Every structure is written in C-alpha cells, then in structure tokens.
Amino acid sequence: MANEKIPYKIYLEESEMPKQWYNVRADMKKKPAPLLNPSTGKPVTAEELSRVFCEELVKQELDDTSAYIDIPEEIREFYKMYRPSPVVRAYCLEKQLDTPAKIYYKFEGNNTSGSHKLNSAIAQAYYAKQQGLKGVTTETGAGQWGTALSMACSYFGLDCQVYMVKCSYEQKPFRREVMRTYGASITPSPSETTGVGRKILEEFPDTKGSLGCAISEAVEAASAQEGYRYVLGSVLSQVLLHQTVIGLEAKTALEKYGVKPDIIIGCAGGGSNLGGLISPFMGEKLRGEADYRFIAVEPASCPSLTRGKYVYDFCDTGKVCPLQKMYTLGSSFMPSANHAGGLRYHGMSSVLSELYDQGLMEAVSVEQTSVFAAAQQFARVEGILPAPESSHAIRVAIDEALRCKETGEEKNILFGLTGTGYFDMYAYAAFNDGKMGDYIPTDEEIAVSLGRIPNIGD
Ligand SMILES: *Cc1c(COP(=O)(O)O)cnc(C)c1O
C-alpha cells in the first residue's frame, strides 16, 4: 500500500488492536535501577509493595524480563469502546507551515476523560477488582487521571477516592463534577483527613498543594482502610506498560502505509504517554533493527530531564513511597503555577530516565507562552483544541517541521496528542489576554531542592 495516498485519519480494525502490552525493559541491556525501601535502603520486595499496590500490578512493576504481557479480555473489551485511536496526518498544518516534512499525530483525546490516562486507569481498576478489593485511592493534579480512574472504577463497581491538588480543585470545578458524576469522592489536598495532610498544613497553612503531597495523602488513606489499595496514573513502569497500546497501534497504523517515522515526539510529565508511544520503536532501536530520534518535551518551569539530577529520590512529599532512581528536581521542588498541570511532577519514569541517561532519547524544555502559541496555531488549522500538556509536543513538532523547511528534508514526524483542553480555558484566557508569563526557575532555586535529595543508593 506504500504508494496509496495516506488518508487524513488512519484507523485500525478492532481485530488489529494489540492483544499484549510491550515491556521495553525486557530489551534494555542495562535495566532501570530497582525501587528501594526508604527505611532499609534495599530493593523493595513484592510483598512490601503489595501492602500499597494491587498484586498483579506489583508483578508488572517488578517484571523487567517479559517482553510481552497479555491484555486481559475485559480490558480489551473496554478499550474497544474508545479505541483504536486514530493516527492523523496533519495535512493542514503541513500546508500552513509550508514544510516538506510529513507530520502525524496519535490522538488520545477521544474519550470523556479527555486524555490517554484511561488506558492505564481501566487496567488498574480491573486488577483491583480481580483481587476482590473494595476500592482505590489516588491523587490527581490537573484532573485527567482522577477523571479516567472514576470512569474505570464505576465500570467495575469500585469505590474511588481522589485527592485533588487544591489549586486544581479550586480552578477546575467542572473536572470535579465529572468525577462526582462517575461516583468518585474528591478531597482537596492537603487536607485534614490524613496525618501527612495535617502536618503539611501546619507547616504551610496557605499552600495550594502539589502532586507529591496529594500522593502521600492518597497512600496513607489506602493503608488506613481495609480492602483499599493506592493507584498512580503516571511515573510507574506498570503505567508506562499499559500506555504502550498507544505506540503499538501507531506503529501498526503507519506500517499499513509503509511509513517509518524519523522523529517521535511526546510531552513528558511523569513519562507515561511518551514511554507508551515510543516503546515499540525504542525496542527496535535497542535490538539494532531500526533507528529513530526520540524527543521528550518538558515545561521550562519543571525541567526534570534537562536540569535535574539522575539519583535516587522520593516520589512524594511525605516520603512514604519507595525511592526511585530517576531524573529529579527533588521531591521538595514546588513548580510555579504553570498551566500545564499534568506536567508539574518533580521526577520522571525510571525507564525513560535510564534511556535518556544512555543517550537513546533527547529532551528539550519549552516556555509556556510558546507552547500556547503552538496550541493556537494547531487548533486553528487542525480543528482540535489541544490540552496544554499535549501542546508541548506540538511546539517541538512544529519547530522540527520548520527546520525541515530550511534544510529541505522530507522527514516523517510523529507526535503524541495526548488530550483535549476544554477544562483549561482559564489558561487559554490568560494567553488570549496576553497575561501569560514564562516563569523559569533559577539555578539557585533548583539547587535548594536538589540539595535536599537523600544520599542513597549511589
Ligand atoms: C497527565 C497528562 C500528561 C502527562 O503525563 P505523562 O505520564 O507524562 O504522560 C500529558 N498530557 C495529558 C493530556 C495528561 O492528562
């Protein structure tokens, strides 16, 4: 089919959807460093992790040898309600940029949660149900993860308790209502309902919260209730694994038309969508079968890959979670009130951190106003109103396409369009009113939180 004109949207048949997730760790010669127990400094055992996480998910978290893991039938059935998601050829954007590059994006915003997060939420809820649990607790920052998890829990009849970062809770009342419609209960974090929350409030009474802090509260709440476990929507290797449906579908779709991407771009918060998108392609690179350029895009206000350190650090403010070796700005880092809420985490997936450290992936950071300029440009020609997070990838896809214009290269660019931005209209309003700023932390500020990282494991 290589000579056929490529349609605007490449859809797969249901029968072409992946039946297994792909675990890129199996093909990494040097594996990501193990999670450590903060009290012993030793690698965490499955048994220790099972007190916090669901058993099957613990197995997936610790498995760095099985290349393929079966997607259970019930999860595949749920996936069929909103997948396969299309790979779109951005003909209109290419024309507007007058670039010889060919731009493709994998669009994950076609479900009510408005993002790719549902791919992992449904898997995590399924395993919790299998284990016979009553419910799960979690944190949400921008709100997409909480929404996705509420949807997944209501599908399987599980209770869902969400700790929502206070500034989002206040700024995004409609996100909250979507979650409540699906039956979840929402608590603004930090709250008085947990010991960690009370402690943080005592120290910082006016704080509007952070992801790291909401994680600590959700973990504590899970441990305090019989039949509950904690689930997380990013960062962990299990989440990255579930998100490989994105990359597997994209690869199958492009191969139908004989297209091989030269550059693959994704925004990086905790790394799950980017990891999911690039995994099958990275596998080929690791096995020496093909070469690709991979680019992680992060906000200049929270630049963990480009300005952080690759060390063991806490995943949460309350220091209750295992230590992970990752690119980090330090768990005490408080990013400025950037509008790309889903990208405000201090650390990065251990899988992506290791790949980046080995020089297999690049990273760039971009400023907020340039991201919104790209979002607007994209929306006006491609129709979709992108999430601010996703727009980081759009920014760099446009920059790469413009570079191709200068050099005359006909490169194939693939990027992940992770979601829609309907709940981010305050951010769009600030941009439209010319009131958006570009806060970039100084070296001194970053040095403070880096200085508080524990000296463990190296
Ligand atoms: C959560 C989120 C992200 C960032 O999370 P990753 O784990 O890095 O993928 C990106 N885009 C959207 C729309 C999100 O909701």
Tab-separated table of C-alpha atoms and ligand atoms in Angstrom:
chain	number	residue	atom	x	y	z
A	1	MET	CA	0.000	0.000	0.000
A	2	ALA	CA	3.070	2.210	0.082
A	3	ASN	CA	2.025	4.281	-2.945
A	4	GLU	CA	-1.544	4.865	-1.915
A	5	LYS	CA	-2.383	8.381	-0.727
A	6	ILE	CA	-2.304	8.404	3.016
A	7	PRO	CA	-5.739	9.278	4.436
A	8	TYR	CA	-6.234	12.109	6.909
A	9	LYS	CA	-7.014	9.531	9.555
A	10	ILE	CA	-5.549	6.066	9.710
A	11	TYR	CA	-7.835	3.807	11.707
A	12	LEU	CA	-7.213	0.211	12.602
A	13	GLU	CA	-9.793	-2.559	12.644
A	14	GLU	CA	-10.765	-3.843	16.083
A	15	SER	CA	-9.033	-7.092	15.149
A	16	GLU	CA	-5.761	-5.197	14.618
A	17	MET	CA	-5.697	-3.777	18.145
A	18	PRO	CA	-2.857	-5.089	20.326
A	19	LYS	CA	-3.559	-8.185	22.424
A	20	GLN	CA	-0.421	-7.702	24.503
A	21	TRP	CA	1.376	-4.757	26.034
A	22	TYR	CA	5.063	-4.439	25.209
A	23	ASN	CA	7.542	-4.166	28.087
A	24	VAL	CA	10.558	-2.249	26.759
A	25	ARG	CA	12.582	-3.114	29.893
A	26	ALA	CA	12.956	-6.649	28.515
A	27	ASP	CA	15.061	-5.312	25.644
A	28	MET	CA	17.184	-2.928	27.737
A	29	LYS	CA	20.658	-4.327	28.401
A	30	LYS	CA	21.090	-2.001	31.342
A	31	LYS	CA	17.781	-2.047	33.238
A	32	PRO	CA	16.265	0.816	35.211
A	33	ALA	CA	17.516	0.787	38.818
A	34	PRO	CA	15.282	-1.070	41.315
A	35	LEU	CA	12.892	0.747	43.663
A	36	LEU	CA	14.310	0.971	47.181
A	37	ASN	CA	12.600	0.661	50.517
A	38	PRO	CA	13.185	4.050	52.213
A	39	SER	CA	13.685	2.525	55.668
A	40	THR	CA	16.115	-0.276	54.742
A	41	GLY	CA	17.759	1.210	51.618
A	42	LYS	CA	17.339	-2.232	49.994
A	43	PRO	CA	15.327	-3.100	46.862
A	44	VAL	CA	11.633	-3.317	47.741
A	45	THR	CA	10.137	-6.784	47.711
A	46	ALA	CA	6.874	-7.744	46.045
A	47	GLU	CA	5.456	-8.359	49.483
A	48	GLU	CA	6.312	-4.850	50.699
A	49	LEU	CA	4.850	-3.266	47.578
A	50	SER	CA	1.675	-5.353	47.850
A	51	ARG	CA	0.734	-3.517	51.012
A	52	VAL	CA	0.258	-0.390	48.907
A	53	PHE	CA	-0.396	-1.599	45.354
A	54	CYS	CA	-2.544	-4.358	43.784
A	55	GLU	CA	-0.769	-7.718	43.495
A	56	GLU	CA	-0.889	-8.151	39.724
A	57	LEU	CA	0.315	-4.578	39.260
A	58	VAL	CA	3.233	-5.231	41.614
A	59	LYS	CA	4.225	-8.157	39.371
A	60	GLN	CA	4.147	-5.887	36.344
A	61	GLU	CA	6.102	-3.211	38.186
A	62	LEU	CA	8.910	-5.611	39.049
A	63	ASP	CA	8.976	-7.525	35.754
A	64	ASP	CA	11.849	-6.382	33.580
A	65	THR	CA	12.248	-9.582	31.569
A	66	SER	CA	8.877	-10.442	29.932
A	67	ALA	CA	8.749	-8.571	26.619
A	68	TYR	CA	5.012	-9.106	26.124
A	69	ILE	CA	2.256	-9.189	28.719
A	70	ASP	CA	-1.267	-10.309	27.753
A	71	ILE	CA	-4.000	-7.682	27.922
A	72	PRO	CA	-6.914	-9.393	29.694
A	73	GLU	CA	-10.076	-9.857	27.624
A	74	GLU	CA	-12.207	-7.486	29.789
A	75	ILE	CA	-9.689	-4.681	29.363
A	76	ARG	CA	-9.591	-5.227	25.601
A	77	GLU	CA	-13.391	-5.066	25.533
A	78	PHE	CA	-13.335	-1.743	27.380
A	79	TYR	CA	-10.593	-0.442	25.060
A	80	LYS	CA	-12.919	-1.127	22.124
A	81	MET	CA	-15.371	1.499	23.408
A	82	TYR	CA	-12.914	4.295	22.609
A	83	ARG	CA	-10.055	2.666	20.722
A	84	PRO	CA	-8.337	2.217	18.386
A	85	SER	CA	-7.467	5.897	18.398
A	86	PRO	CA	-6.583	7.437	15.043
A	87	VAL	CA	-3.203	8.411	13.689
A	88	VAL	CA	-3.917	11.702	11.930
A	89	ARG	CA	-1.881	13.079	9.068
A	90	ALA	CA	-1.630	16.813	9.776
A	91	TYR	CA	-2.005	17.835	6.124
A	92	CYS	CA	-3.429	21.248	7.036
A	93	LEU	CA	-0.651	22.071	9.479
A	94	GLU	CA	1.995	20.943	6.966
A	95	LYS	CA	0.459	23.226	4.353
A	96	GLN	CA	0.355	26.171	6.700
A	97	LEU	CA	3.969	25.651	7.732
A	98	ASP	CA	4.929	25.133	4.088
A	99	THR	CA	7.206	22.312	5.171
A	100	PRO	CA	8.369	19.270	3.207
A	101	ALA	CA	8.096	17.292	6.478
A	102	LYS	CA	5.192	14.922	6.925
A	103	ILE	CA	3.534	15.313	10.282
A	104	TYR	CA	1.464	12.627	12.017
A	105	TYR	CA	-0.126	12.627	15.436
A	106	LYS	CA	-1.664	9.911	17.539
A	107	PHE	CA	-4.786	11.406	19.104
A	108	GLU	CA	-5.732	10.142	22.571
A	109	GLY	CA	-8.372	12.757	23.433
A	110	ASN	CA	-11.384	10.868	22.067
A	111	ASN	CA	-12.847	9.754	25.394
A	112	THR	CA	-14.635	11.549	28.219
A	113	SER	CA	-11.530	11.779	30.425
A	114	GLY	CA	-10.024	13.756	27.563
A	115	SER	CA	-6.631	12.049	27.704
A	116	HIS	CA	-4.602	8.861	27.367
A	117	LYS	CA	-4.923	8.217	31.127
A	118	LEU	CA	-7.929	5.931	30.635
A	119	ASN	CA	-5.622	3.312	29.035
A	120	SER	CA	-3.986	2.642	32.388
A	121	ALA	CA	-6.957	3.518	34.628
A	122	ILE	CA	-9.051	0.692	33.210
A	123	ALA	CA	-6.189	-1.777	33.618
A	124	GLN	CA	-5.539	-0.767	37.220
A	125	ALA	CA	-9.230	-0.868	38.155
A	126	TYR	CA	-9.540	-4.294	36.537
A	127	TYR	CA	-6.713	-5.780	38.612
A	128	ALA	CA	-8.096	-4.194	41.793
A	129	LYS	CA	-11.466	-5.802	41.090
A	130	GLN	CA	-9.823	-9.177	40.344
A	131	GLN	CA	-8.150	-9.016	43.729
A	132	GLY	CA	-11.527	-8.524	45.388
A	133	LEU	CA	-10.784	-5.023	46.678
A	134	LYS	CA	-13.489	-2.568	47.738
A	135	GLY	CA	-11.877	0.481	46.288
A	136	VAL	CA	-8.814	2.518	45.415
A	137	THR	CA	-7.338	5.872	46.377
A	138	THR	CA	-5.335	8.183	44.183
A	139	GLU	CA	-4.164	11.727	43.617
A	140	THR	CA	-4.921	13.971	40.687
A	141	GLY	CA	-3.249	17.179	39.629
A	142	ALA	CA	-4.831	18.647	36.541
A	143	GLY	CA	-7.733	16.220	36.935
A	144	GLN	CA	-7.433	13.963	33.882
A	145	TRP	CA	-6.158	10.992	35.856
A	146	GLY	CA	-8.849	11.334	38.532
A	147	THR	CA	-11.491	11.521	35.824
A	148	ALA	CA	-10.133	8.483	33.988
A	149	LEU	CA	-9.951	6.481	37.207
A	150	SER	CA	-13.505	7.487	38.217
A	151	MET	CA	-14.747	6.192	34.876
A	152	ALA	CA	-12.820	2.936	35.232
A	153	CYS	CA	-13.959	2.382	38.838
A	154	SER	CA	-17.609	2.997	38.079
A	155	TYR	CA	-17.353	0.459	35.232
A	156	PHE	CA	-16.109	-2.225	37.642
A	157	GLY	CA	-18.175	-1.120	40.670
A	158	LEU	CA	-15.224	0.008	42.806
A	159	ASP	CA	-15.144	2.901	45.254
A	160	CYS	CA	-12.834	5.697	44.082
A	161	GLN	CA	-11.332	8.287	46.450
A	162	VAL	CA	-9.409	11.099	44.815
A	163	TYR	CA	-7.068	13.594	46.495
A	164	MET	CA	-7.054	16.561	44.166
A	165	VAL	CA	-4.302	19.190	44.358
A	166	LYS	CA	-6.032	22.162	45.993
A	167	CYS	CA	-5.259	24.755	43.310
A	168	SER	CA	-6.821	22.489	40.654
A	169	TYR	CA	-9.763	21.719	42.923
A	170	GLU	CA	-10.475	25.427	43.100
A	171	GLN	CA	-9.643	26.281	39.483
A	172	LYS	CA	-11.370	23.361	37.806
A	173	PRO	CA	-14.750	22.855	39.477
A	174	PHE	CA	-16.152	21.121	36.400
A	175	ARG	CA	-13.462	18.439	36.452
A	176	ARG	CA	-14.572	17.727	39.987
A	177	GLU	CA	-18.193	17.389	38.877
A	178	VAL	CA	-17.294	14.955	36.108
A	179	MET	CA	-15.569	12.753	38.697
A	180	ARG	CA	-18.530	13.001	41.067
A	181	THR	CA	-20.872	12.081	38.233
A	182	TYR	CA	-18.936	8.832	37.928
A	183	GLY	CA	-19.347	8.288	41.670
A	184	ALA	CA	-15.900	9.285	42.972
A	185	SER	CA	-15.363	11.279	46.164
A	186	ILE	CA	-12.955	14.200	45.901
A	187	THR	CA	-10.903	15.765	48.694
A	188	PRO	CA	-8.808	18.904	48.137
A	189	SER	CA	-5.188	18.250	49.118
A	190	PRO	CA	-3.558	18.930	51.520
A	191	SER	CA	-6.479	18.064	53.778
A	192	GLU	CA	-7.233	17.412	57.441
A	193	THR	CA	-8.243	13.817	56.633
A	194	THR	CA	-4.705	12.384	56.826
A	195	GLY	CA	-1.733	12.725	59.161
A	196	VAL	CA	0.517	13.803	56.279
A	197	GLY	CA	-2.001	16.420	55.180
A	198	ARG	CA	-2.320	17.856	58.696
A	199	LYS	CA	1.451	18.030	59.034
A	200	ILE	CA	1.882	19.857	55.726
A	201	LEU	CA	-0.952	22.265	56.586
A	202	GLU	CA	0.639	23.036	59.942
A	203	GLU	CA	3.912	23.930	58.234
A	204	PHE	CA	2.404	25.680	55.178
A	205	PRO	CA	-1.165	26.767	56.068
A	206	ASP	CA	-1.683	28.663	52.794
A	207	THR	CA	-0.329	26.035	50.421
A	208	LYS	CA	-2.353	25.195	47.329
A	209	GLY	CA	-0.878	21.721	47.331
A	210	SER	CA	1.275	19.706	44.984
A	211	LEU	CA	1.180	16.301	43.344
A	212	GLY	CA	3.845	14.940	45.678
A	213	CYS	CA	1.734	15.933	48.651
A	214	ALA	CA	-1.521	14.514	47.242
A	215	ILE	CA	0.275	11.207	46.579
A	216	SER	CA	1.324	10.976	50.238
A	217	GLU	CA	-2.247	11.579	51.379
A	218	ALA	CA	-3.708	9.001	48.983
A	219	VAL	CA	-1.163	6.365	50.063
A	220	GLU	CA	-1.959	6.991	53.718
A	221	ALA	CA	-5.703	6.809	53.059
A	222	ALA	CA	-5.313	3.461	51.266
A	223	SER	CA	-3.259	1.963	54.108
A	224	ALA	CA	-5.788	3.143	56.674
A	225	GLN	CA	-8.748	1.359	55.066
A	226	GLU	CA	-9.360	-2.389	54.830
A	227	GLY	CA	-9.757	-3.577	51.205
A	228	TYR	CA	-8.214	-0.487	49.616
A	229	ARG	CA	-5.057	-0.012	47.583
A	230	TYR	CA	-3.368	3.014	46.098
A	231	VAL	CA	-3.088	3.536	42.333
A	232	LEU	CA	-0.980	6.026	40.388
A	233	GLY	CA	-1.556	7.436	36.901
A	234	SER	CA	1.984	8.109	35.714
A	235	VAL	CA	5.699	7.622	36.502
A	236	LEU	CA	5.500	3.904	37.402
A	237	SER	CA	6.717	1.257	34.948
A	238	GLN	CA	3.334	-0.519	35.040
A	239	VAL	CA	1.627	2.666	33.810
A	240	LEU	CA	4.138	3.049	31.002
A	241	LEU	CA	3.467	-0.593	30.116
A	242	HIS	CA	-0.303	-0.061	29.800
A	243	GLN	CA	0.279	3.040	27.698
A	244	THR	CA	2.147	1.016	25.084
A	245	VAL	CA	-1.216	0.476	23.375
A	246	ILE	CA	-0.583	3.986	22.004
A	247	GLY	CA	2.733	3.102	20.383
A	248	LEU	CA	1.678	-0.376	19.258
A	249	GLU	CA	-1.409	0.975	17.494
A	250	ALA	CA	0.555	3.859	15.977
A	251	LYS	CA	3.230	1.535	14.632
A	252	THR	CA	0.698	-0.859	13.076
A	253	ALA	CA	-1.205	2.056	11.510
A	254	LEU	CA	1.889	3.661	9.972
A	255	GLU	CA	3.219	0.325	8.729
A	256	LYS	CA	-0.007	-0.192	6.779
A	257	TYR	CA	1.096	2.692	4.598
A	258	GLY	CA	4.793	1.919	4.671
A	259	VAL	CA	5.574	4.971	6.806
A	260	LYS	CA	8.562	4.900	9.141
A	261	PRO	CA	8.781	7.893	11.483
A	262	ASP	CA	12.180	9.609	11.664
A	263	ILE	CA	11.403	11.678	14.749
A	264	ILE	CA	8.999	10.734	17.545
A	265	ILE	CA	7.990	13.456	19.980
A	266	GLY	CA	5.963	13.469	23.175
A	267	CYS	CA	5.355	15.670	26.181
A	268	ALA	CA	6.800	14.340	29.411
A	269	GLY	CA	5.248	14.798	32.851
A	270	GLY	CA	5.890	11.503	34.587
A	271	GLY	CA	6.656	9.909	31.229
A	272	SER	CA	3.738	7.523	30.663
A	273	ASN	CA	2.381	8.743	27.320
A	274	LEU	CA	5.833	9.339	25.885
A	275	GLY	CA	7.069	5.973	27.135
A	276	GLY	CA	3.951	4.286	25.761
A	277	LEU	CA	4.297	5.953	22.379
A	278	ILE	CA	7.987	5.295	21.877
A	279	SER	CA	8.321	1.834	23.491
A	280	PRO	CA	7.760	-0.367	20.411
A	281	PHE	CA	10.021	1.874	18.315
A	282	MET	CA	12.635	2.027	21.082
A	283	GLY	CA	12.538	-1.767	21.212
A	284	GLU	CA	13.623	-1.856	17.570
A	285	LYS	CA	16.381	0.637	18.292
A	286	LEU	CA	17.585	-1.385	21.300
A	287	ARG	CA	17.617	-4.585	19.231
A	288	GLY	CA	19.525	-2.815	16.449
A	289	GLU	CA	16.715	-3.243	13.906
A	290	ALA	CA	15.954	0.402	13.170
A	291	ASP	CA	16.911	3.895	14.263
A	292	TYR	CA	14.719	6.748	15.396
A	293	ARG	CA	15.141	10.113	17.114
A	294	PHE	CA	13.056	10.372	20.252
A	295	ILE	CA	12.387	13.749	21.863
A	296	ALA	CA	10.893	14.293	25.324
A	297	VAL	CA	9.389	17.758	25.767
A	298	GLU	CA	9.038	19.248	29.229
A	299	PRO	CA	7.994	22.655	30.557
A	300	ALA	CA	10.802	25.122	31.271
A	301	SER	CA	9.091	25.648	34.644
A	302	CYS	CA	9.528	21.991	35.696
A	303	PRO	CA	12.555	20.667	33.786
A	304	SER	CA	13.400	17.344	35.426
A	305	LEU	CA	15.256	15.755	32.477
A	306	THR	CA	17.063	18.861	31.243
A	307	ARG	CA	18.029	20.373	34.602
A	308	GLY	CA	17.512	17.639	37.195
A	309	LYS	CA	19.895	15.026	38.596
A	310	TYR	CA	19.842	11.257	37.947
A	311	VAL	CA	19.727	9.926	41.511
A	312	TYR	CA	17.516	8.086	43.998
A	313	ASP	CA	14.774	10.337	45.279
A	314	PHE	CA	11.401	10.223	46.973
A	315	CYS	CA	8.347	10.028	44.736
A	316	ASP	CA	6.215	12.064	47.154
A	317	THR	CA	6.493	14.954	49.609
A	318	GLY	CA	5.552	12.841	52.636
A	319	LYS	CA	8.323	10.333	51.796
A	320	VAL	CA	6.055	7.317	52.210
A	321	CYS	CA	6.573	5.821	48.723
A	322	PRO	CA	9.596	3.738	47.653
A	323	LEU	CA	12.688	5.581	46.454
A	324	GLN	CA	13.154	5.613	42.714
A	325	LYS	CA	16.285	6.345	40.700
A	326	MET	CA	15.187	8.970	38.212
A	327	TYR	CA	15.891	12.391	36.788
A	328	THR	CA	14.520	14.613	39.524
A	329	LEU	CA	14.391	18.195	40.713
A	330	GLY	CA	13.988	16.955	44.289
A	331	SER	CA	10.715	15.955	45.949
A	332	SER	CA	10.566	19.336	47.719
A	333	PHE	CA	10.601	21.196	44.383
A	334	MET	CA	7.456	23.325	44.060
A	335	PRO	CA	6.928	24.288	40.425
A	336	SER	CA	5.430	27.713	39.756
A	337	ALA	CA	1.748	27.799	38.894
A	338	ASN	CA	2.269	26.621	35.352
A	339	HIS	CA	-0.874	25.929	33.366
A	340	ALA	CA	0.241	22.546	32.066
A	341	GLY	CA	-0.901	20.900	35.295
A	342	GLY	CA	-0.196	17.374	34.115
A	343	LEU	CA	3.496	18.139	33.630
A	344	ARG	CA	4.266	19.507	37.073
A	345	TYR	CA	5.839	16.440	38.658
A	346	HIS	CA	9.355	16.711	40.134
A	347	GLY	CA	10.594	13.363	38.781
A	348	MET	CA	10.457	11.143	35.706
A	349	SER	CA	9.740	7.488	34.892
A	350	SER	CA	12.738	5.308	35.785
A	351	VAL	CA	12.538	3.640	32.363
A	352	LEU	CA	12.720	6.928	30.463
A	353	SER	CA	15.355	8.257	32.873
A	354	GLU	CA	17.603	5.298	32.101
A	355	LEU	CA	17.028	5.526	28.331
A	356	TYR	CA	17.818	9.236	28.452
A	357	ASP	CA	20.903	8.631	30.543
A	358	GLN	CA	22.114	6.096	27.963
A	359	GLY	CA	21.735	8.736	25.243
A	360	LEU	CA	18.930	6.843	23.485
A	361	MET	CA	16.466	9.715	23.843
A	362	GLU	CA	16.794	13.524	23.716
A	363	ALA	CA	14.990	16.074	25.872
A	364	VAL	CA	14.136	19.750	25.424
A	365	SER	CA	12.288	22.226	27.590
A	366	VAL	CA	9.920	24.845	26.227
A	367	GLU	CA	8.361	28.008	27.637
A	368	GLN	CA	4.689	28.314	28.369
A	369	THR	CA	3.782	31.171	26.006
A	370	SER	CA	5.482	29.491	23.060
A	371	VAL	CA	3.528	26.338	23.909
A	372	PHE	CA	0.213	28.183	23.824
A	373	ALA	CA	1.164	29.908	20.581
A	374	ALA	CA	1.684	26.434	19.088
A	375	ALA	CA	-1.612	25.226	20.603
A	376	GLN	CA	-3.481	28.103	18.998
A	377	GLN	CA	-1.813	27.624	15.641
A	378	PHE	CA	-2.625	23.915	15.725
A	379	ALA	CA	-6.246	24.426	16.820
A	380	ARG	CA	-6.875	26.902	14.019
A	381	VAL	CA	-5.830	24.549	11.242
A	382	GLU	CA	-6.336	21.042	12.619
A	383	GLY	CA	-9.582	21.739	14.490
A	384	ILE	CA	-8.742	20.007	17.777
A	385	LEU	CA	-8.386	22.180	20.897
A	386	PRO	CA	-5.303	20.589	22.433
A	387	ALA	CA	-4.544	20.127	26.138
A	388	PRO	CA	-1.755	22.442	27.341
A	389	GLU	CA	0.313	19.332	28.178
A	390	SER	CA	-0.040	17.937	24.659
A	391	SER	CA	0.824	21.329	23.198
A	392	HIS	CA	4.397	20.927	24.413
A	393	ALA	CA	4.765	18.161	21.842
A	394	ILE	CA	3.039	20.298	19.194
A	395	ARG	CA	5.555	23.090	19.837
A	396	VAL	CA	8.532	20.853	19.143
A	397	ALA	CA	6.843	19.069	16.208
A	398	ILE	CA	6.326	22.490	14.587
A	399	ASP	CA	9.924	23.509	15.342
A	400	GLU	CA	11.243	20.309	13.761
A	401	ALA	CA	8.980	20.751	10.720
A	402	LEU	CA	10.272	24.319	10.277
A	403	ARG	CA	13.825	23.013	10.479
A	404	CYS	CA	12.969	20.612	7.644
A	405	LYS	CA	11.777	23.603	5.646
A	406	GLU	CA	15.214	25.181	5.965
A	407	THR	CA	17.085	22.022	5.025
A	408	GLY	CA	14.547	20.697	2.505
A	409	GLU	CA	14.384	17.337	4.280
A	410	GLU	CA	11.176	15.306	3.930
A	411	LYS	CA	11.222	13.836	7.404
A	412	ASN	CA	8.349	11.882	8.932
A	413	ILE	CA	7.458	13.386	12.283
A	414	LEU	CA	5.150	11.557	14.701
A	415	PHE	CA	3.950	13.158	17.909
A	416	GLY	CA	1.579	12.214	20.696
A	417	LEU	CA	-1.505	14.412	21.028
A	418	THR	CA	-2.416	13.233	24.490
A	419	GLY	CA	-5.660	15.086	25.067
A	420	THR	CA	-8.077	17.971	24.717
A	421	GLY	CA	-8.039	21.247	26.625
A	422	TYR	CA	-11.698	22.027	27.366
A	423	PHE	CA	-11.058	22.239	31.104
A	424	ASP	CA	-8.100	24.546	30.626
A	425	MET	CA	-9.921	27.633	29.463
A	426	TYR	CA	-8.508	29.823	32.245
A	427	ALA	CA	-5.116	29.090	30.781
A	428	TYR	CA	-6.280	29.836	27.250
A	429	ALA	CA	-7.922	33.037	28.562
A	430	ALA	CA	-4.639	34.178	30.136
A	431	PHE	CA	-2.887	33.541	26.831
A	432	ASN	CA	-5.591	35.265	24.755
A	433	ASP	CA	-5.485	38.273	27.091
A	434	GLY	CA	-1.700	38.496	26.795
A	435	LYS	CA	-1.386	37.908	30.535
A	436	MET	CA	0.522	34.655	30.480
A	437	GLY	CA	4.044	34.659	31.906
A	438	ASP	CA	7.048	32.398	31.467
A	439	TYR	CA	8.444	31.548	34.838
A	440	ILE	CA	11.720	29.661	34.688
A	441	PRO	CA	13.296	28.598	37.995
A	442	THR	CA	16.777	29.952	38.652
A	443	ASP	CA	19.780	27.662	39.207
A	444	GLU	CA	19.754	28.752	42.855
A	445	GLU	CA	16.120	27.676	43.327
A	446	ILE	CA	16.748	24.300	41.760
A	447	ALA	CA	19.902	23.885	43.835
A	448	VAL	CA	17.832	24.216	47.022
A	449	SER	CA	15.517	21.286	46.236
A	450	LEU	CA	18.355	19.243	44.709
A	451	GLY	CA	20.280	19.779	47.932
A	452	ARG	CA	17.503	18.116	49.922
A	453	ILE	CA	17.617	14.848	47.967
A	454	PRO	CA	18.646	11.955	50.233
A	455	ASN	CA	22.086	10.449	49.614
A	456	ILE	CA	21.036	6.900	48.982
A	457	GLY	CA	21.954	4.072	46.699
A	458	ASP	CA	24.881	5.510	44.751
B	1	LIG	C1	-1.259	13.514	32.566
B	1	LIG	C2	-1.128	14.054	31.220
B	1	LIG	C3	0.137	14.201	30.605
B	1	LIG	C4	1.424	13.894	31.286
B	1	LIG	O1	1.572	12.644	31.875
B	1	LIG	P1	2.594	11.572	31.349
B	1	LIG	O2	2.574	10.493	32.367
B	1	LIG	O3	3.923	12.227	31.221
B	1	LIG	O4	2.086	11.111	30.033
B	1	LIG	C5	0.175	14.660	29.309
B	1	LIG	N1	-0.936	15.016	28.650
B	1	LIG	C6	-2.165	14.904	29.203
B	1	LIG	C7	-3.358	15.320	28.412
B	1	LIG	C8	-2.296	14.414	30.501
B	1	LIG	O5	-3.503	14.300	31.044
